[in-house]
Structures are given as structure tokens and as C-alpha cells.
Coordinates of C-alpha atoms and ligand atoms in Angstrom, one line a residue:
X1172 CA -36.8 -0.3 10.2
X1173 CA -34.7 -2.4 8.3
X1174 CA -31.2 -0.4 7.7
X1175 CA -31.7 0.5 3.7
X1176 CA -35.5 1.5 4.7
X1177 CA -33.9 3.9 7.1
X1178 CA -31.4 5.3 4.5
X1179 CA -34.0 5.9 2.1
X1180 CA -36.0 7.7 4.8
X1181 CA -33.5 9.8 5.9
X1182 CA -32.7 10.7 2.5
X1183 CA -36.1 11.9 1.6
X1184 CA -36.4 13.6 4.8
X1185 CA -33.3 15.7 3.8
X1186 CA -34.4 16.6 0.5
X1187 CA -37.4 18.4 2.4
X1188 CA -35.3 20.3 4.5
X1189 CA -33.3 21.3 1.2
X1190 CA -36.6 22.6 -0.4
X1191 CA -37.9 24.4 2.6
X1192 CA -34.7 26.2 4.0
X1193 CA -34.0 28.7 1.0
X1194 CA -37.4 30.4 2.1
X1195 CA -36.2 30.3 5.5
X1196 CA -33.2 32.0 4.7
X1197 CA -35.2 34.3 2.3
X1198 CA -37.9 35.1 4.8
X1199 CA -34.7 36.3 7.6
X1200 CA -33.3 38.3 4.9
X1201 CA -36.4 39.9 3.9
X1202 CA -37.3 40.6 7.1
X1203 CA -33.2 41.7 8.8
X1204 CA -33.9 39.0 11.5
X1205 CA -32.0 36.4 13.8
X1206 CA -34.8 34.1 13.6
X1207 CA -35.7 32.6 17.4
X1208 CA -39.5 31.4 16.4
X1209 CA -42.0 31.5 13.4
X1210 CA -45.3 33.4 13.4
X1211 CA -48.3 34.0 11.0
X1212 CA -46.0 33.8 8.0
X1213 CA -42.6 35.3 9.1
X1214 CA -39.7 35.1 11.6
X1215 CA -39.8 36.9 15.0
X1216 CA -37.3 37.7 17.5
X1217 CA -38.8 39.5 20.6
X1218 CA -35.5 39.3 22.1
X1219 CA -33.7 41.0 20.3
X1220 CA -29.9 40.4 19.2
X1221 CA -28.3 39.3 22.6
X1222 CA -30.4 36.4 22.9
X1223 CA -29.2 33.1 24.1
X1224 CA -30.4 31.0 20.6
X1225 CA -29.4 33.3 18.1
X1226 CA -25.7 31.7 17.3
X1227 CA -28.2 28.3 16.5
X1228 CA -29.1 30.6 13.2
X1229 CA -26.0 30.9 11.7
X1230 CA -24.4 27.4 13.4
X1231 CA -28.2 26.3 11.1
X1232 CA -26.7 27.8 7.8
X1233 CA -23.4 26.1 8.5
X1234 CA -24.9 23.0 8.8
X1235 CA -26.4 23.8 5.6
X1236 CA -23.6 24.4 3.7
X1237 CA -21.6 21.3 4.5
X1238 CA -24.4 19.2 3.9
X1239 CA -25.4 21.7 0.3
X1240 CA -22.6 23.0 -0.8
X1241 CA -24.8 26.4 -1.2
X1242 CA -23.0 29.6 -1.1
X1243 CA -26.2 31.3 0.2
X1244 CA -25.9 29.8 3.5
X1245 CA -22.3 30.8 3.7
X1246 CA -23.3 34.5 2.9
X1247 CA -26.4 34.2 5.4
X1248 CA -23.9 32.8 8.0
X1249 CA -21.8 35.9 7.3
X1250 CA -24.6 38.5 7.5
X1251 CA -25.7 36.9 11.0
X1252 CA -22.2 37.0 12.0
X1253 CA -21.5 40.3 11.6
X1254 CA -25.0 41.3 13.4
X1255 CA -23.5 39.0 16.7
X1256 CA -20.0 40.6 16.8
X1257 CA -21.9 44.1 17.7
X1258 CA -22.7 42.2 21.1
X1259 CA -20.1 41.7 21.8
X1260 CA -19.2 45.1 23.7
X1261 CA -22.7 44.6 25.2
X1262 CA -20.5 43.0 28.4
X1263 CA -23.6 43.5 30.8
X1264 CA -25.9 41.6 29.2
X1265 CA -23.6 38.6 28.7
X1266 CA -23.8 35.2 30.1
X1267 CA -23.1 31.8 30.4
X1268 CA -24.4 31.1 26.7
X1269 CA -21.8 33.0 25.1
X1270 CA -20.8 29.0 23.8
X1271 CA -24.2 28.7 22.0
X1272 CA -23.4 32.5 20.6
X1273 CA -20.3 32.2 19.3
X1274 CA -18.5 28.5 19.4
X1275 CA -20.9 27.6 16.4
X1276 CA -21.3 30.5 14.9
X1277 CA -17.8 33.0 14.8
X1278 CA -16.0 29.9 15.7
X1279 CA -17.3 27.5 12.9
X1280 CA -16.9 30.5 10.8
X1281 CA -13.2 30.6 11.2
X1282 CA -12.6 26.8 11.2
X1283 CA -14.3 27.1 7.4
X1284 CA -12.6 30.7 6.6
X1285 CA -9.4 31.3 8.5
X1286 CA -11.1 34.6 8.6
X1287 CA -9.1 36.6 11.3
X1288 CA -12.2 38.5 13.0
X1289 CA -13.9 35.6 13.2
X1290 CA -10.8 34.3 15.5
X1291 CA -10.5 37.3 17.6
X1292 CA -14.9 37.8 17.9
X1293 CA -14.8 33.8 19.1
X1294 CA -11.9 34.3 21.1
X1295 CA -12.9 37.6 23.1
X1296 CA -16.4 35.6 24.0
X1297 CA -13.8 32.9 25.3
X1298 CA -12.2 35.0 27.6
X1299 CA -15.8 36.6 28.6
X1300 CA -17.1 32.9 29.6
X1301 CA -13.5 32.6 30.9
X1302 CA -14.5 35.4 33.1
X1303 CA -17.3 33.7 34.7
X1304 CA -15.4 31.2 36.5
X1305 CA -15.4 30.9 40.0
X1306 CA -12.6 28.6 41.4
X1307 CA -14.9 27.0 43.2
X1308 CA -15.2 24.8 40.2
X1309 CA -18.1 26.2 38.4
X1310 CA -19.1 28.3 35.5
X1311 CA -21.8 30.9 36.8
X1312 CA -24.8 31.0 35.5
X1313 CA -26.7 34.5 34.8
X1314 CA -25.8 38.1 35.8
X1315 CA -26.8 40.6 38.8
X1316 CA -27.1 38.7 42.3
X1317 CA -27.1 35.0 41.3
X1318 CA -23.3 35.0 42.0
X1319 CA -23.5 31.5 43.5
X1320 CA -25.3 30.1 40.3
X1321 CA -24.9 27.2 38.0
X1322 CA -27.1 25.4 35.7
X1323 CA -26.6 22.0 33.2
X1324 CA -27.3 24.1 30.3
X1325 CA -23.6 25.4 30.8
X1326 CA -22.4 21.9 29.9
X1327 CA -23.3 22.6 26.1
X1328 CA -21.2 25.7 26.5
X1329 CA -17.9 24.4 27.5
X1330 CA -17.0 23.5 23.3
X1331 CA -15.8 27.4 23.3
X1332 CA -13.6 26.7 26.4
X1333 CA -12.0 23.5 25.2
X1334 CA -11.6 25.3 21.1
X1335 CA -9.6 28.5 23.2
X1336 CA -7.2 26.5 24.5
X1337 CA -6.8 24.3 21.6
X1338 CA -6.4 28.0 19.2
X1339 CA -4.3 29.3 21.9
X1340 CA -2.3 26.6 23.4
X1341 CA -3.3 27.9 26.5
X1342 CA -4.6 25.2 29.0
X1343 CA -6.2 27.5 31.2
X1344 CA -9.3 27.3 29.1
X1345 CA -9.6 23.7 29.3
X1346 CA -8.9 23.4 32.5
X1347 CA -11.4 25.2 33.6
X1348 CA -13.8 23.2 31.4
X1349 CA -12.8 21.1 33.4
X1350 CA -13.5 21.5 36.6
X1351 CA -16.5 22.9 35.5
X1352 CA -17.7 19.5 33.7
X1353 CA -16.4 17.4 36.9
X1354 CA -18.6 19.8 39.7
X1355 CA -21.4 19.4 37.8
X1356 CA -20.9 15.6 38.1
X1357 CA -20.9 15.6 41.4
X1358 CA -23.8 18.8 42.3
X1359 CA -26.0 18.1 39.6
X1360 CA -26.1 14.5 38.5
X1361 CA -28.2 12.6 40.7
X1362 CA -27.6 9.0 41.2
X1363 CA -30.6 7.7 38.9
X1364 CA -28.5 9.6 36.8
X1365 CA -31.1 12.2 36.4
X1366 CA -30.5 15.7 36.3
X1367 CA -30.7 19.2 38.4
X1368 CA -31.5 22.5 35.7
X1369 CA -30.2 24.8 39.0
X1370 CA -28.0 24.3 42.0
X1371 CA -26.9 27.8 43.9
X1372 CA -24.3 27.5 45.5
X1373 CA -22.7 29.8 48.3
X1374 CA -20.2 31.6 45.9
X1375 CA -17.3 31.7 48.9
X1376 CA -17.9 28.5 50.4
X1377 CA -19.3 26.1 47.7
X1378 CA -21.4 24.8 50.5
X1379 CA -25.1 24.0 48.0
X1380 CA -28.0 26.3 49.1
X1381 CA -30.8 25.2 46.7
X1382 CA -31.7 23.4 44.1
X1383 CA -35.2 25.2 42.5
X1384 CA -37.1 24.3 40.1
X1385 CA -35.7 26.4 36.7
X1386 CA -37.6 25.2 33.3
X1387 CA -38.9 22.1 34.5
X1388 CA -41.8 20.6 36.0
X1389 CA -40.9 21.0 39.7
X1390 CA -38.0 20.9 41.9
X1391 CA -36.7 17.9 42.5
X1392 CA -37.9 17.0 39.3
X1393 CA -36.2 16.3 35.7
X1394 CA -36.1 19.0 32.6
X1395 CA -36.1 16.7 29.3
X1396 CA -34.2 19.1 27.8
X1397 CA -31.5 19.4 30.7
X1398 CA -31.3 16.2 30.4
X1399 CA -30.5 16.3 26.7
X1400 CA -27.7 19.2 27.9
X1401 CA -26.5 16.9 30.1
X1402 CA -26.4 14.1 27.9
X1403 CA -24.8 15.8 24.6
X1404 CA -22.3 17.6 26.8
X1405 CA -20.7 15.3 28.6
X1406 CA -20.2 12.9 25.4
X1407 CA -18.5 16.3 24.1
X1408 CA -16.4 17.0 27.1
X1409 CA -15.2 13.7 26.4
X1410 CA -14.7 14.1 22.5
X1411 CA -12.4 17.5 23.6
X1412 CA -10.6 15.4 26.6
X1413 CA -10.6 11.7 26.3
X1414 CA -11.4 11.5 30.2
X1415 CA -13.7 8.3 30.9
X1416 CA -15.6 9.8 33.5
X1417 CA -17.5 12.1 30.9
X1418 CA -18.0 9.1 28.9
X1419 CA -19.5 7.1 31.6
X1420 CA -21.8 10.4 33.0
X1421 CA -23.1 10.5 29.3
X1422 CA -23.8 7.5 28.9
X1423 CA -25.5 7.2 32.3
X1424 CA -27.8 10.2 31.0
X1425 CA -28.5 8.8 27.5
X1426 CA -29.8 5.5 29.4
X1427 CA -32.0 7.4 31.4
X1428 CA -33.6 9.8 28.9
X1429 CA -33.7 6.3 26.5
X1430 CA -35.7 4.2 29.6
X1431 CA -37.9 7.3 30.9
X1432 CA -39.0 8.5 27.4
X1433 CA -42.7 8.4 26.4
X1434 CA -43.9 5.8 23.9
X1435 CA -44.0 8.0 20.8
X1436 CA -40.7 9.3 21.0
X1437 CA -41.9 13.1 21.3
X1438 CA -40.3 13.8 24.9
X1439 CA -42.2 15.2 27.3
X1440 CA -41.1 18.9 29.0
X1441 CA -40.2 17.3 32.0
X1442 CA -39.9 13.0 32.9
X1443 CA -42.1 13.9 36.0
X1444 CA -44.6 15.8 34.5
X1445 CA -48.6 14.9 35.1
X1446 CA -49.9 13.0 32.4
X1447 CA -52.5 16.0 31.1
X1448 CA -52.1 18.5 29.9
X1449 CA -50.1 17.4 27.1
X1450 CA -46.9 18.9 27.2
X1451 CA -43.7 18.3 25.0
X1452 CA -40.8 19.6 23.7
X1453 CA -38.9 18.7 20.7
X1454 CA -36.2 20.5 21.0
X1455 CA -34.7 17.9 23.7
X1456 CA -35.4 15.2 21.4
X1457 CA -33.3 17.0 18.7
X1458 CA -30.7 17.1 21.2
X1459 CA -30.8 14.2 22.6
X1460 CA -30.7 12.7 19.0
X1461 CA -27.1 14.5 18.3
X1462 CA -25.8 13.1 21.8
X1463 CA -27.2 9.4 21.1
X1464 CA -25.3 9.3 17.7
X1465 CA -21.8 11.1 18.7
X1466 CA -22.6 8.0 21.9
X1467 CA -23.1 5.7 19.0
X1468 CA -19.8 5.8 17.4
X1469 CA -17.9 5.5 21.1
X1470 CA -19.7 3.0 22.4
X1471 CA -19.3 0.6 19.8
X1472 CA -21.2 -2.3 21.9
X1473 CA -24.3 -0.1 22.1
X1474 CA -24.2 1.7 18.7
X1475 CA -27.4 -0.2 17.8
X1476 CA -29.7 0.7 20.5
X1477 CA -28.4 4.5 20.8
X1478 CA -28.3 5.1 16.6
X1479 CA -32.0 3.4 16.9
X1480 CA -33.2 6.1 19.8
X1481 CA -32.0 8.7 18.1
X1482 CA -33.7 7.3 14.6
X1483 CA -36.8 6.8 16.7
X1484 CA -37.1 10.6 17.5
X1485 CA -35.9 12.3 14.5
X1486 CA -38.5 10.2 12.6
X1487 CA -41.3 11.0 15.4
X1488 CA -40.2 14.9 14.6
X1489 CA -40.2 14.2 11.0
X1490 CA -43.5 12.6 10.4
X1491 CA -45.7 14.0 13.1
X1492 CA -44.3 17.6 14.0
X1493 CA -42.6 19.0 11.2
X1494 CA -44.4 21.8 9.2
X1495 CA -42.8 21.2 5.1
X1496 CA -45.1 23.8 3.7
X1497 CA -43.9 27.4 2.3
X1498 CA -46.8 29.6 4.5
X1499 CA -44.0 29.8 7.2
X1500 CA -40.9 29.3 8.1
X1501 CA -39.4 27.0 10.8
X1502 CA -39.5 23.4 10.5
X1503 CA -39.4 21.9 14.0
X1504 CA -43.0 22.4 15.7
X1505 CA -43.9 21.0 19.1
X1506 CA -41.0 23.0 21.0
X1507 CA -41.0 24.6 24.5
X1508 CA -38.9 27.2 26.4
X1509 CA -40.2 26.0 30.0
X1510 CA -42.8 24.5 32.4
X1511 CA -44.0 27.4 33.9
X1512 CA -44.4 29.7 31.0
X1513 CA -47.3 28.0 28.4
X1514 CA -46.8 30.9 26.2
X1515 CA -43.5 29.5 25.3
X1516 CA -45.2 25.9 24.7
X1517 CA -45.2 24.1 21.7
X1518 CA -43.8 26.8 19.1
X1519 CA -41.0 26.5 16.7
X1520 CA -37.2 27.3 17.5
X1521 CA -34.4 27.9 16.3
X1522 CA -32.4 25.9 17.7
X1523 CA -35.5 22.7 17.3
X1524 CA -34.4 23.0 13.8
X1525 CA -30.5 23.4 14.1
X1526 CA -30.4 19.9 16.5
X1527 CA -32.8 18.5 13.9
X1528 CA -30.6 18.9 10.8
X1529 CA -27.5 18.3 13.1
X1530 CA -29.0 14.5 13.5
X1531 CA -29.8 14.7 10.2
X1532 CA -26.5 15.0 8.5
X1533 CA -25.0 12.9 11.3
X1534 CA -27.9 10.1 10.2
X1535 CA -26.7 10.4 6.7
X1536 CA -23.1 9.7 7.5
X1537 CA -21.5 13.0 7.7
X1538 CA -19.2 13.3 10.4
X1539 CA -19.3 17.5 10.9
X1540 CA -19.5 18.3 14.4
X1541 CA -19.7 22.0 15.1
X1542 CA -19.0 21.7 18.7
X1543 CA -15.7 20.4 17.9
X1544 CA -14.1 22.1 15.2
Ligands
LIG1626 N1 -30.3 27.4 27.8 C1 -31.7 27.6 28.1 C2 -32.6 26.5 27.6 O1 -32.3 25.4 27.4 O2 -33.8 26.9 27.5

């Protein structure tokens, strides 16, 4: 698409998601909800309020606001807020998502607000995820016996490590970023640059046990959307640390997930899935999209091709898979919590929608990253 086409796409797509969000918001409200998925008319959230997608809600109204101006995302950002900070005592039921909780949501808050309980709620989930480090070098995934777990999800999580020690000018934070972000190079990362969802790991030794299956297709195979963790979280690790070798490993990842992609740009659930039944999931496309274009502006020789990926998604989301009416809310359709579990196939998500209108903005030119303020 020649570039003024695009711009004028882009634009009109943007002026859809500005009509439809107000009853998005007004549909949570109404109904006292972190929305996680959309269903016969309304939000749901079977989960309840410790679920791992709900900071993608308020992260969504930020997003929102920058790109609006509109005070009613601010106060809905507020309202979810204040429903996440009651988790925060919930200590048991914590895990390694407390980044997708609370870096964009509490954290962003603060970065807009200066609000001090934002600082202390986003700072208290630092030192939980803090607390999960093993000096092995990783992160641990999960609670109860998986002591010796890690998984490439983590890798979107780190942002809240990296903003700690920036607020605190404490380095232990970062550091163990770190060393989180380099293990995971080396256990997870294959060399076709493709990626592991789980490796347990012997929590005394190190030594690698297994490698199952997780959300994907099969072990030994490759999750889209880890991919997509993968990919989006090294380029951040870099944007927090300057250190090359995150650059490269994103860069490896976006290459793959650009050559293995299916034709119509709506990823598959996993790159070595059969080819019926049809099974895909947005939501790593939407991530993948935000990656490609933060990769865009650092790798100035392949902007073209990565800014054009990225375009070839969002627009495949856009056109094909993206419900504009007012019967429901949630925009993203076509989304997938895992493999195994078809009821979790091809619904909307929060978080579908946040990545989407991340790319979005970043496609119009605005340079708001909430992963790194
Ligand atoms: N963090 C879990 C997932 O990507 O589904």
C-alpha cells in the first residue's frame, strides 16, 4: 500500500475504535467488570479479579487517553485501578504476571499522575516478582510445586523489573531482569530461533528436566503467541538496557515469526500446527505488530519490511476479524488462550484489543510505550 493509502487507512481504522470504545467502557461500568472476553452482549470475567489479563483493561484506557485526550478513560483507568490494588494482599495467588498486572496499569498511572499509591501499589508487585527469583538466573513461573519453572511469557514481564530499579535507583531489579532475559536466551531460544513456552528446570541445580508442551501445539513445537512474547520482549529488554544481545535475539524472533507466518497474516496458534482444523489467534499478531514496529525504529536498515509485517497484520485484524458494531463489546475477534483447550478458541480478549490499539497509535506516529514509562 502506497504510504499515504496506509495513512489514510490507519486513520479510518482509528476513528472506529474511537466510536466503539465509549460502549466498551460503558458496558464494564454498567456491568462492575475487568473485562477478560465478550459474550451475548456484555463483558465477562470468569476469573475473577486476580487474573493474569486484567491490567491489559486499564493499560487499554490509557492507551485511550493519550491517543483521545478523554477524561473518561482516565476515570475508567482509575476505577480498575483501585479494584487491582485489593490483590494485591492476595500473595498466594500471585505469579509471574504481576508485570502485565501492574507495570501498565498502577505503573502507567503514576508515570501520568505522580499519584503516590500508584507508586507504592506498582512498586510492592515489584518486589513480589522480585520475590520470585531464583539465582539460578530465572524468574519462576506459577505457584505450588513448579518451583523449577519458567516460561517466555515472563519476558513481557520484566518492564516492571527494569521501571523498579529506574524509580528506586536500586539495580538489583534490573539486574535480575537481567539474568532473567539472558537464561532464557540460552534454555529457551532454539537455534532456528524459535521458541520453548516451558522449560522446568531442577530448582537447585539448573540442570533442564523438561520442556512440555504449555499452550501450543505440541512439545517441541512453537506457540505463535510465545513467539510474539519473545519477540516484543527482548526488543524491550533492549529499549530498558541497550545490551545488543537482546537486540539481536529479537530480531532473530521477529524474522522467524515474519518467514513462518501463514499467507493472510492471521497467525496461526502454533507454526507447527496441522493444517485443519483452522485454528488462529490474533492476539499474537497484535503482539507481534507492537514488537515489529518498536524493531522498526532500531533497525533502521529493516524498518521497511518490519513496519510492513506489522501493517500486514493489523490490517488482516482490521478488515477480516474485527467486530465495529454496538451489539457487543470487544473489538479483536479470532483470539485463543491455548491449543489444548478449544473452548478458549477464537473469542475476543482483552488484551487482543490492548496490542491492537497499541499498534495502532504506534502506526499513527505516536511514540507512547507503556512498557517503558
Ligand atoms: N501469559 C499467558 C498467555 O500468553 O496466555
Amino acid at each position: 500500500m502506497p504510504e499515504s493509502a496506509a495513512d489514510a487507512w490507519i486513520g479510518g481504522v482509528w476513528d472506529k475504535v474511537v466510536l466503539k470504545m465509549p460502549y466498551c467502557v460503558k458496558k464494564a461500568r454498567e456491568l462492575d467488570v475487568i473485562p477478560y472476553t465478550a459474550k451475548d452482549g456484555g463483558w465477562i470475567n470468569p476469573h475473577g479479579p486476580v487474573w493474569w489479563t486484567n491490567g491489559f483493561w486499564p493499560a487499554l484506557m490509557r492507551l485511550m487517553e493519550i491517543g483521545t485526550g478523554g477524561a473518561q478513560y482516565a476515570r475508567e483507568a482509575e476505577r480498575a485501578d483501585e479494584a487491582m490494588a485489593r490483590i494485591l494482599d492476595r500473595f498466594e495467588e500471585l505469579h509471574h504476571d504481576l508485570g502485565f498486572q501492574f507495570k501498565i496499569s498502577s505503573g502507567v498511572s503514576y508515570a501520568l499522575t505522580k499519584n503516590p499509591v500508584s507508586l507504592h501499589n506498582t512498586l510492592l508487585a515489584a518486589n513480589l516478582l522480585a520475590g520470585r527469583f531464583n539465582p539460578n538466573g530465572f524468574v519462576r513461573a506459577w505457584n505450588g510445586d513448579r518451583a523449577g519453572w519458567s516460561i517466555i511469557d515472563t519476558m513481557m514481564n520484566l518492564p516492571l523489573l527494569y521501571w523498579a530499579s529506574r524509580e528506586t535507583g536500586d539495580p538489583r531489579f534490573r539486574l535480575m531482569a537481567q539474568r532473567h532475559a539472558d537464561h532464557t536466551i540460552k534454555h529457551f531460544i532454539r537455534p532456528d530461533a524459535s521458541s520453548h513456552h516451558i522449560v522446568i528446570f531442577d530448582p537447585e541445580t539448573d540442570e533442564v528436566l523438561d520442556t512440555p508442551r504449555g499452550q501450543g501445539y505440541a512439545p517441541g513445537s512453537s506457540w505463535t503467541r510465545g513467539q510474539a512474547w519473545a519477540l516484543y520482549g527482548f526488543a524491550l529488554s533492549y529499549l530498558w538496557t541497550g545490551k545488543a544481545g537482546y537486540l539481536d535475539t529479537a530480531r532473530r524472533c521477529a524474522d522467524r515469526f515474519i518467514e513462518r507466518i501463514t499467507p493472510d497474516w492471521i497467525p496461526n496458534i502454533d507454526f507447527e500446527q496441522p493444517q485443519e482444523p483452522y485454528a488462529k489467534d490474533n492476539c499474537a499478531g497484535a503482539i507481534a505488530a507492537c514488537g515489529l514496529l518498536e524493531l522498526a525504529g532500531l533497525v533502521p536498515e529493516r524498518a521497511d519490511e518490519y513496519r510492513s509485517a506489522a501493517l500486514n497484520m493489523i490490517k488482516a485484524m482490521a478488515d477480516h476479524c474485527a467486530d465495529w458494531s454496538m451489539d457487543e463489546p470487544g473489538i479483536l475477534k479470532l483470539c485463543t488462550g491455548s491449543y489444548e483447550d478449544r473452548s478458549s478458541w477464537h473469542i475476543k480478549m482483552v488484551y487482543g484489543d490492548y496490542f491492537f490499539v497499541e499498534a495502532l497509535l504506534k502506526l499513527k506516529g505516536s511514540s507512547a510505550n507503556l512498557w517503558l514509562i
